[in-house]
PDB file of C-alpha atoms in Angstrom:
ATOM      1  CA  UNK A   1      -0.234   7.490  23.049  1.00 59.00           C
ATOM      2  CA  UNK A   2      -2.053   4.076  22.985  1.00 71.00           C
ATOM      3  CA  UNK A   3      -0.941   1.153  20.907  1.00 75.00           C
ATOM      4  CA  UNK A   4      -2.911   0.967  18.195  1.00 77.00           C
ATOM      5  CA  UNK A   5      -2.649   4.612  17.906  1.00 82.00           C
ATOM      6  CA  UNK A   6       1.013   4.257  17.627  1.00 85.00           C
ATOM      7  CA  UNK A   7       0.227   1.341  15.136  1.00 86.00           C
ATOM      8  CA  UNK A   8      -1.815   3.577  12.681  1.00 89.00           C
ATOM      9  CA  UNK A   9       0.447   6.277  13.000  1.00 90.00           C
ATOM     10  CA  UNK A  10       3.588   4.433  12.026  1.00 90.00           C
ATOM     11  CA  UNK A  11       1.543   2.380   9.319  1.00 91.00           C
ATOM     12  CA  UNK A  12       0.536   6.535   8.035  1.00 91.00           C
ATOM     13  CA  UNK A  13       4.112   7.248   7.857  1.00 93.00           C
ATOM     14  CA  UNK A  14       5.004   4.395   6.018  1.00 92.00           C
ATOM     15  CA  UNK A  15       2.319   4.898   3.379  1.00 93.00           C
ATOM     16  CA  UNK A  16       3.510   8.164   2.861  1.00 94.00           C
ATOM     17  CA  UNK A  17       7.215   7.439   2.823  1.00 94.00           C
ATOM     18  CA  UNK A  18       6.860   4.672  -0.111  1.00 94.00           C
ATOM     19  CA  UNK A  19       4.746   6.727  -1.814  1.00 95.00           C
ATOM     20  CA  UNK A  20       7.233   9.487  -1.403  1.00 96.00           C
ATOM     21  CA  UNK A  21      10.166   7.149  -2.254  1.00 95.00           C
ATOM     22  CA  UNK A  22       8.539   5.992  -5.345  1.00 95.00           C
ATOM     23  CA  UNK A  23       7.423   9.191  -6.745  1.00 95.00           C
ATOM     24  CA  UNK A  24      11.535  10.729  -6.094  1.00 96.00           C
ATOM     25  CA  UNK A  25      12.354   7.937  -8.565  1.00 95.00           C
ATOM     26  CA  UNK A  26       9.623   8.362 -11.464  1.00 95.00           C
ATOM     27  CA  UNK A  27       9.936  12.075 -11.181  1.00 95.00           C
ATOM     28  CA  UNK A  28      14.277  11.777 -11.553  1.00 94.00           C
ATOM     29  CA  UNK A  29      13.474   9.329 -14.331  1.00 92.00           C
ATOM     30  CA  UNK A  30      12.751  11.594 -16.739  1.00 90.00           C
ATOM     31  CA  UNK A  31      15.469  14.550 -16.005  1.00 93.00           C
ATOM     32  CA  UNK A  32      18.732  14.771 -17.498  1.00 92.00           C
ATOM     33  CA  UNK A  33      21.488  13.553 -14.952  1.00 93.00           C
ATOM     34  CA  UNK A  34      24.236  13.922 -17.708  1.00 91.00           C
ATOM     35  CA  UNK A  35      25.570  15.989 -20.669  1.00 89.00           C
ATOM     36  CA  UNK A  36      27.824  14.630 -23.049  1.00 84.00           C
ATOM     37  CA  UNK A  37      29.489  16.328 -25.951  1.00 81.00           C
ATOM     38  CA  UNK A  38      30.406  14.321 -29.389  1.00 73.00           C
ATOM     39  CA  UNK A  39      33.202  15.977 -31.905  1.00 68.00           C
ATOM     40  CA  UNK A  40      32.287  15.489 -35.321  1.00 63.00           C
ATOM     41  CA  UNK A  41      34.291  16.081 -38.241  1.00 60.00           C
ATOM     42  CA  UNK A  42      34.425  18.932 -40.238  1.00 57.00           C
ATOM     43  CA  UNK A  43      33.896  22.976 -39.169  1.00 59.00           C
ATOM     44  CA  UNK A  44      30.385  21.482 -37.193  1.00 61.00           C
ATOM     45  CA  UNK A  45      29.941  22.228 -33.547  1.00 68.00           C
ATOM     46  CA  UNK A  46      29.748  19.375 -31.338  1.00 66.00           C
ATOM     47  CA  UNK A  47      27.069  17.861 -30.382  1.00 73.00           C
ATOM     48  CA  UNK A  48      25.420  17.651 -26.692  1.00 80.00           C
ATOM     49  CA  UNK A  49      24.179  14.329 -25.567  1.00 82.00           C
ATOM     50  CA  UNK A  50      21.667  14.235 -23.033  1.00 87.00           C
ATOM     51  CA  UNK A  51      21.768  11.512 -20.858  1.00 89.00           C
ATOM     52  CA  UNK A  52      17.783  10.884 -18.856  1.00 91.00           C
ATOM     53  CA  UNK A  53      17.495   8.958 -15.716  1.00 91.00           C
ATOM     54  CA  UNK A  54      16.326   5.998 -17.243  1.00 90.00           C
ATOM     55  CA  UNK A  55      19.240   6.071 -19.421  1.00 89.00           C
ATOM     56  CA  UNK A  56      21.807   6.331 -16.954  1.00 90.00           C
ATOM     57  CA  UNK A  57      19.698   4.156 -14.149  1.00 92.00           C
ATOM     58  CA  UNK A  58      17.268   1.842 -16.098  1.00 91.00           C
ATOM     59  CA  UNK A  59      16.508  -0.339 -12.810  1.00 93.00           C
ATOM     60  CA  UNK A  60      15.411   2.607 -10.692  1.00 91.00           C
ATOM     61  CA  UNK A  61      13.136   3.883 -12.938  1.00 88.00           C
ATOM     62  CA  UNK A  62      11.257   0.742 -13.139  1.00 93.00           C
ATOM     63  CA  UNK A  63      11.139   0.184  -9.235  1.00 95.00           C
ATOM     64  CA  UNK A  64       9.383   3.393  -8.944  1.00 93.00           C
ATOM     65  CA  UNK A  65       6.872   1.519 -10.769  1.00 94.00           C
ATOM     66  CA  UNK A  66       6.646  -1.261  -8.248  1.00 94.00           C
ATOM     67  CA  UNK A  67       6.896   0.504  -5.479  1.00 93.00           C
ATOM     68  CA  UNK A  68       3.587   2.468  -6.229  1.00 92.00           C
ATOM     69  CA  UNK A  69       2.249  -1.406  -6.990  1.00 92.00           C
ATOM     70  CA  UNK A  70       3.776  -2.579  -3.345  1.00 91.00           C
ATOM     71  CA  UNK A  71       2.195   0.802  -2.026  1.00 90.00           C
ATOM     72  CA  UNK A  72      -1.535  -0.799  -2.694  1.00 90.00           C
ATOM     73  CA  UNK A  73      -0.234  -4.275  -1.689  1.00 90.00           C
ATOM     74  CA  UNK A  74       0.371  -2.765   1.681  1.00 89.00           C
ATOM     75  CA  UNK A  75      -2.839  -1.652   2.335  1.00 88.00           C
ATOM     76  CA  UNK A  76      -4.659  -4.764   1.583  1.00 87.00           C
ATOM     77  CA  UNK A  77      -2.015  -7.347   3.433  1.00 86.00           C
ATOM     78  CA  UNK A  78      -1.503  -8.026   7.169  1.00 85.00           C
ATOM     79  CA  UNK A  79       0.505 -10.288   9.295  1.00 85.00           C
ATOM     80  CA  UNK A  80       3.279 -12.027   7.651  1.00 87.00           C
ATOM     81  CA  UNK A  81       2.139 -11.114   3.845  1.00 89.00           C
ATOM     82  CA  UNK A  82       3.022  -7.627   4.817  1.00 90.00           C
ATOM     83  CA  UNK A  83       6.250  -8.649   6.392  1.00 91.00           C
ATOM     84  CA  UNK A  84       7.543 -10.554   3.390  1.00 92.00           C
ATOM     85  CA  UNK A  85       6.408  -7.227   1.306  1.00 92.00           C
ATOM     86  CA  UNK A  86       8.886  -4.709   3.778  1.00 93.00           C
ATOM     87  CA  UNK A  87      11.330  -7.709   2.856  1.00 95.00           C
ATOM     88  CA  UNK A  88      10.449  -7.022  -0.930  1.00 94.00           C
ATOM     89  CA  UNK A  89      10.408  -3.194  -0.795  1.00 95.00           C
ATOM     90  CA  UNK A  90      14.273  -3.586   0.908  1.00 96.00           C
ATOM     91  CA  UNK A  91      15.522  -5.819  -2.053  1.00 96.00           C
ATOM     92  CA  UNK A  92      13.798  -3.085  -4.558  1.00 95.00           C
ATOM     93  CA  UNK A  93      15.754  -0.166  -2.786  1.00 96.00           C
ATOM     94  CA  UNK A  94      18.940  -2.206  -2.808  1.00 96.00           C
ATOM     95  CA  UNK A  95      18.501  -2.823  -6.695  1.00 96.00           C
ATOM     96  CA  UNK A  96      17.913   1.416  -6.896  1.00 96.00           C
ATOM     97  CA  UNK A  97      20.767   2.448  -5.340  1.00 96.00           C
ATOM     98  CA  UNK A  98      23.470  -0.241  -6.858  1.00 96.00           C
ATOM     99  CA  UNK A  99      21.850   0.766 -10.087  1.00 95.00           C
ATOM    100  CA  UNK A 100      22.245   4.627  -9.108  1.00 95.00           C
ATOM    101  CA  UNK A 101      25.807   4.450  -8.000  1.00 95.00           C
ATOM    102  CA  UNK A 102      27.244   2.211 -10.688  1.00 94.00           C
ATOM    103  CA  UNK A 103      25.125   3.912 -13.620  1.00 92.00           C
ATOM    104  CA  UNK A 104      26.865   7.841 -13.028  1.00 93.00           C
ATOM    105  CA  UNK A 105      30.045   6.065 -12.333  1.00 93.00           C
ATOM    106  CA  UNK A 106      32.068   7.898 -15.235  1.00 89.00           C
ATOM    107  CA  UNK A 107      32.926   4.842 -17.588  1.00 88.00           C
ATOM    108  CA  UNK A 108      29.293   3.874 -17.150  1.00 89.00           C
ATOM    109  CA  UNK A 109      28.227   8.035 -18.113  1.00 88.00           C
ATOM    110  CA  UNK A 110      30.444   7.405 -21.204  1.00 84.00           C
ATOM    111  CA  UNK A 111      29.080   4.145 -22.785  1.00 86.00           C
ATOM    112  CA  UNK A 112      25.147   5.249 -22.019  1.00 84.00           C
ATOM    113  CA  UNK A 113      26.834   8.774 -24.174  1.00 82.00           C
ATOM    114  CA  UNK A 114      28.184   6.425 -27.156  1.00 79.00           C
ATOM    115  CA  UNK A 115      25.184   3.837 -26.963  1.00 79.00           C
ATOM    116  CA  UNK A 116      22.723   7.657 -27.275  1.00 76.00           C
ATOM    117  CA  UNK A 117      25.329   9.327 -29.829  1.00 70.00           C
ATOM    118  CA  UNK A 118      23.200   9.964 -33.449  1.00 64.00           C
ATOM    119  CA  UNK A 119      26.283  11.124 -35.630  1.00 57.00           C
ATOM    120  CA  UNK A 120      29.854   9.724 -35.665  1.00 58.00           C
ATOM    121  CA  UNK A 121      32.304  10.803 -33.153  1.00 56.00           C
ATOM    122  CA  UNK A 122      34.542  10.535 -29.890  1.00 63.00           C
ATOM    123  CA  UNK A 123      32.090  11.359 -27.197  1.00 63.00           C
ATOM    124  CA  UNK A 124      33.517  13.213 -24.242  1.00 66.00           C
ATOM    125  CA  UNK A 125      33.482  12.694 -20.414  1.00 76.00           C
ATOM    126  CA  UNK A 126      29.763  13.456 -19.903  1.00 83.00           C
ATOM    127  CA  UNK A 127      29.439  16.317 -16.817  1.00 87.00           C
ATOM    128  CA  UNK A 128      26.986  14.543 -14.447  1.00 89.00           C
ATOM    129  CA  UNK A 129      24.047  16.480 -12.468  1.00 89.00           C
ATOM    130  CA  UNK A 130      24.616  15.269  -9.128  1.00 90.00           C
ATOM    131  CA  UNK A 131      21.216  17.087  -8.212  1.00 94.00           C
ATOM    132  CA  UNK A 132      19.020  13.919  -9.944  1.00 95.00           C
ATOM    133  CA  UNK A 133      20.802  11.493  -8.770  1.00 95.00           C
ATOM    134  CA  UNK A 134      20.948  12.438  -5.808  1.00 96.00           C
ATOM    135  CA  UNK A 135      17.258  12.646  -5.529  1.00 96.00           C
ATOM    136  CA  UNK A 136      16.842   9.582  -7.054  1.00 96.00           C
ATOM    137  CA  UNK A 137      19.454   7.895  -3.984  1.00 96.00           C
ATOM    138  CA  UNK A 138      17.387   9.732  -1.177  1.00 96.00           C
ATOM    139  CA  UNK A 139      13.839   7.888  -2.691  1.00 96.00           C
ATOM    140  CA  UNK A 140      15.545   4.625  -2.764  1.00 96.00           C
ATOM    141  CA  UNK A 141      16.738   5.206   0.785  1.00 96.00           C
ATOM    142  CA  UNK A 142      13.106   6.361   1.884  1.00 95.00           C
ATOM    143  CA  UNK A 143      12.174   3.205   0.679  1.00 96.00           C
ATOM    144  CA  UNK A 144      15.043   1.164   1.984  1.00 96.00           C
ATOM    145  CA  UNK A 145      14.011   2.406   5.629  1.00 95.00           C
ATOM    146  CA  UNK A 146      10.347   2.011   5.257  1.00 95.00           C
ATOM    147  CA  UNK A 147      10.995  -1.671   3.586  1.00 94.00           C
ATOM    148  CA  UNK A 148      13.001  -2.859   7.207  1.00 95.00           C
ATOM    149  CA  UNK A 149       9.965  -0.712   9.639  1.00 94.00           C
ATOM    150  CA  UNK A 150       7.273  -2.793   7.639  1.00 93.00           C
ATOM    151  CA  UNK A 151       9.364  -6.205   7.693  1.00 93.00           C
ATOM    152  CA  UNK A 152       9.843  -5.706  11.790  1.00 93.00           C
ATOM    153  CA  UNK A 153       6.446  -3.696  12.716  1.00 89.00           C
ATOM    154  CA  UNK A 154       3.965  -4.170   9.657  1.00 86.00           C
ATOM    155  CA  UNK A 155       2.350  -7.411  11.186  1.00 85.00           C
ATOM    156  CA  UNK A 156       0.881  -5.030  14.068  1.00 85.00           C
ATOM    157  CA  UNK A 157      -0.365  -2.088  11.932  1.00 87.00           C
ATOM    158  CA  UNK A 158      -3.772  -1.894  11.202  1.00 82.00           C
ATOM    159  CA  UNK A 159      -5.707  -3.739   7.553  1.00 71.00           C
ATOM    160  CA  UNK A 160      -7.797  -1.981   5.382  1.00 63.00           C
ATOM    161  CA  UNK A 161     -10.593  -4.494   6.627  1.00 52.00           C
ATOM    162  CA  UNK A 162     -10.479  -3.679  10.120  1.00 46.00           C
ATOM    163  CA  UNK A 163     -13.319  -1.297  10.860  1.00 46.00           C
ATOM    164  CA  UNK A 164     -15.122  -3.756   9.370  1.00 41.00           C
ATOM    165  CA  UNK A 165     -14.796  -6.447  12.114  1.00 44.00           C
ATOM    166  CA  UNK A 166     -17.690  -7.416  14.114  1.00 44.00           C
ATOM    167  CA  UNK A 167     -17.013  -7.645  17.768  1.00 43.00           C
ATOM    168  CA  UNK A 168     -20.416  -8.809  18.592  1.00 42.00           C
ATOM    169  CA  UNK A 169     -23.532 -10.465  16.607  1.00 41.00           C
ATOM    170  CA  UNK A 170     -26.017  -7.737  15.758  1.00 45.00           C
ATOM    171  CA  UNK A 171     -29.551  -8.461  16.950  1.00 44.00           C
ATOM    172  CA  UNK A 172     -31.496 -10.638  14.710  1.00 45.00           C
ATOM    173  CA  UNK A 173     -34.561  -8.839  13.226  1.00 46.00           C
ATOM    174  CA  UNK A 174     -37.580 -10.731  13.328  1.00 49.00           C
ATOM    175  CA  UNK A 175     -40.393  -8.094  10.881  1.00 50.00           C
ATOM    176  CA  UNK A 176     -42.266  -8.143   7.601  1.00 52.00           C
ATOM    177  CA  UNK A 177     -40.970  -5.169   6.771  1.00 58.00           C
ATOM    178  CA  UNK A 178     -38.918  -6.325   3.220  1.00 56.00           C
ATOM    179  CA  UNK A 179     -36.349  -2.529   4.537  1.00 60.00           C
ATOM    180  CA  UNK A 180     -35.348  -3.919   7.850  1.00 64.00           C
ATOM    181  CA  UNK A 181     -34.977  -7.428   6.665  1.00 55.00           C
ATOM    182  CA  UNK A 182     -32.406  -5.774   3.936  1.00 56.00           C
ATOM    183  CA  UNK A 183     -31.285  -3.910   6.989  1.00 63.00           C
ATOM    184  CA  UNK A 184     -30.717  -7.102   9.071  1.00 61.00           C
ATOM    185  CA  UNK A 185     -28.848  -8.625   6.195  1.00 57.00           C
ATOM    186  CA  UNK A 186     -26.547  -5.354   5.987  1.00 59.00           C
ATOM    187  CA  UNK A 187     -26.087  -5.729   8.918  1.00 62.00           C
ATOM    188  CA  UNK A 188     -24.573  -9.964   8.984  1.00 57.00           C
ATOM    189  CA  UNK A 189     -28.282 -10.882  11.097  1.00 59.00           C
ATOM    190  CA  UNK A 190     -29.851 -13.837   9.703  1.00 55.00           C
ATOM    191  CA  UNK A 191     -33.448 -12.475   9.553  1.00 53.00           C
ATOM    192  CA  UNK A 192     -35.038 -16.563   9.184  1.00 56.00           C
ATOM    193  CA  UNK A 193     -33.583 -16.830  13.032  1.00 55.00           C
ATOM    194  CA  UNK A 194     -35.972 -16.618  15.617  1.00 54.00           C
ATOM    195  CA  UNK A 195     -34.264 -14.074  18.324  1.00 52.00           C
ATOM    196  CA  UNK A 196     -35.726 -16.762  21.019  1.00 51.00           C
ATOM    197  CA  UNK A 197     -33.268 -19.560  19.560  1.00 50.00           C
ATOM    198  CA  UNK A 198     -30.472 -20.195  21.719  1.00 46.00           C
ATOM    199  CA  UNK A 199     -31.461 -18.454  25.215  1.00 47.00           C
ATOM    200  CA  UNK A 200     -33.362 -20.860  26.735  1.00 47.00           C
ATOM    201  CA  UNK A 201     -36.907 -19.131  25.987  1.00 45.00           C
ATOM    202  CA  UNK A 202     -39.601 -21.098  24.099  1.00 45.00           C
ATOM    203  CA  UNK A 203     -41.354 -18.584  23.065  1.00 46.00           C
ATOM    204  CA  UNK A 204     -44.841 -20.022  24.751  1.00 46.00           C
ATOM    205  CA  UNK A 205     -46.974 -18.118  26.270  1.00 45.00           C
ATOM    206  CA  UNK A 206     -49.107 -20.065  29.468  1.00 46.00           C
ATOM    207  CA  UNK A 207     -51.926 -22.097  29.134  1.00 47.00           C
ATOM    208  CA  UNK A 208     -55.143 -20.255  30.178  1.00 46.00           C
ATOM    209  CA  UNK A 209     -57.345 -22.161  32.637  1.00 44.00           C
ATOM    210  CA  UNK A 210     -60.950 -20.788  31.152  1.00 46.00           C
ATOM    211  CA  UNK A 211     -62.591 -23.975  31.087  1.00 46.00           C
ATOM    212  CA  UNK A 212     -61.448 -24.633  34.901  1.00 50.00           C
ATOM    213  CA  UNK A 213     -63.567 -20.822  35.612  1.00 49.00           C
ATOM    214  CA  UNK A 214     -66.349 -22.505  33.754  1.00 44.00           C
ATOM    215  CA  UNK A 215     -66.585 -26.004  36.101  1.00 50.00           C
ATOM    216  CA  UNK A 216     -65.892 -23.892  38.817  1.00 47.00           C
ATOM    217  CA  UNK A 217     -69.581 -22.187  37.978  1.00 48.00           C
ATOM    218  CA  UNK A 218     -71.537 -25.055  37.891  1.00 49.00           C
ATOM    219  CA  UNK A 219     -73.227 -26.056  40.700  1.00 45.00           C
TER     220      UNK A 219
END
């Protein structure tokens, strides 16, 4: 495999794997990762608490948010902007997972139960869903590994711009034609060139010699 195959094909991986990463967090968001029950006086049943990814994990939620918005970034940077973006996608996968781990810690499960309690009464240890947050940990990760491949390789992976770069001038179009000189301009010509400019060629065609035929007829 060529280089800059290899360079597009690692730069198509990594699009996919932020964009994977960043959709395992929005998607957890939403779920509930714990279930608290609340005693309440009198002959009532207790009451369930449901505990949502964004309640248990606040930070992650939000940096599937910015990852999507660091997904576009990548495609429009190159060189060192896209480094210091892998750098920024690490620190945003760091925040996840500390925010992951210490939000289903069990004193942590019990205060977001209290803080989401509606009636009065001694909330018990919630029963975590290790299935969400779990989910949640393995995005973060994707985007933890993708963040350190674009800080070390993203300098030599291909720009959105570059099929656009011009290896060589197009040929200036020299016609009255108002469609070709659009074309010319299309196509980065400068149609008020003359194509003779700049190779050496005037342009001129010979003098004729008709009046030396003439004398040559006289007697």
């Amino acid at each position: 495999m060529s280089r800059p195959d290899r360079s597009r094909r690692e730069f198509t991986i990594a699009l996919l794997a932020t964009l994977a990463g960043a959709a395992a967090l929005l998607a957890t968001a939403g779920q509930t990762w714990a279930v608290a029950e609340v005693s309440v006086a009198g002959p009532s049943e207790p009451a369930n608490v449901d505990l949502a990814g964004d309640d248990v994990a606040p930070a992650a939620a939000a940096i599937g948010w910015a990852a999507l918005a660091a997904l576009a970034a990548l495609l429009a940077a190159q060189g060192w902007a896209r480094r210091g973006l892998g750098v920024l996608l690490i620190v945003f996968a760091g925040v996840a997972l500390y925010d992951v781990w210490t939000g289903t810690r069990p004193g942590a499960l019990a205060r977001a139960a209290a803080a989401q309690a509606t009636v009065g009464g001694d909330a018990g240890a919630p029963a975590l869903h290790a299935s969400w947050p779990l989910l949640a940990a393995c995005g973060a990760l994707l985007l933890l590994g993708t963040g350190a491949a674009t800080a070390i390789r993203g300098a030599a992976w291909p720009g959105m711009g570059s099929r656009y770069d011009r290896h060589g001038a197009p040929a200036t179009v020299r016609s009255g034609d108002p469609a070709e000189m659009w074309k010319s301009l299309d196509s980065g010509a400068d149609p008020t060139v003359d194509p003779g400019q700049g190779d050496g060629s005037t342009g001129t065609a010979p003098a004729t010699a008709s009046h030396d035929n003439v004398d040559a007829k006289e007697p």
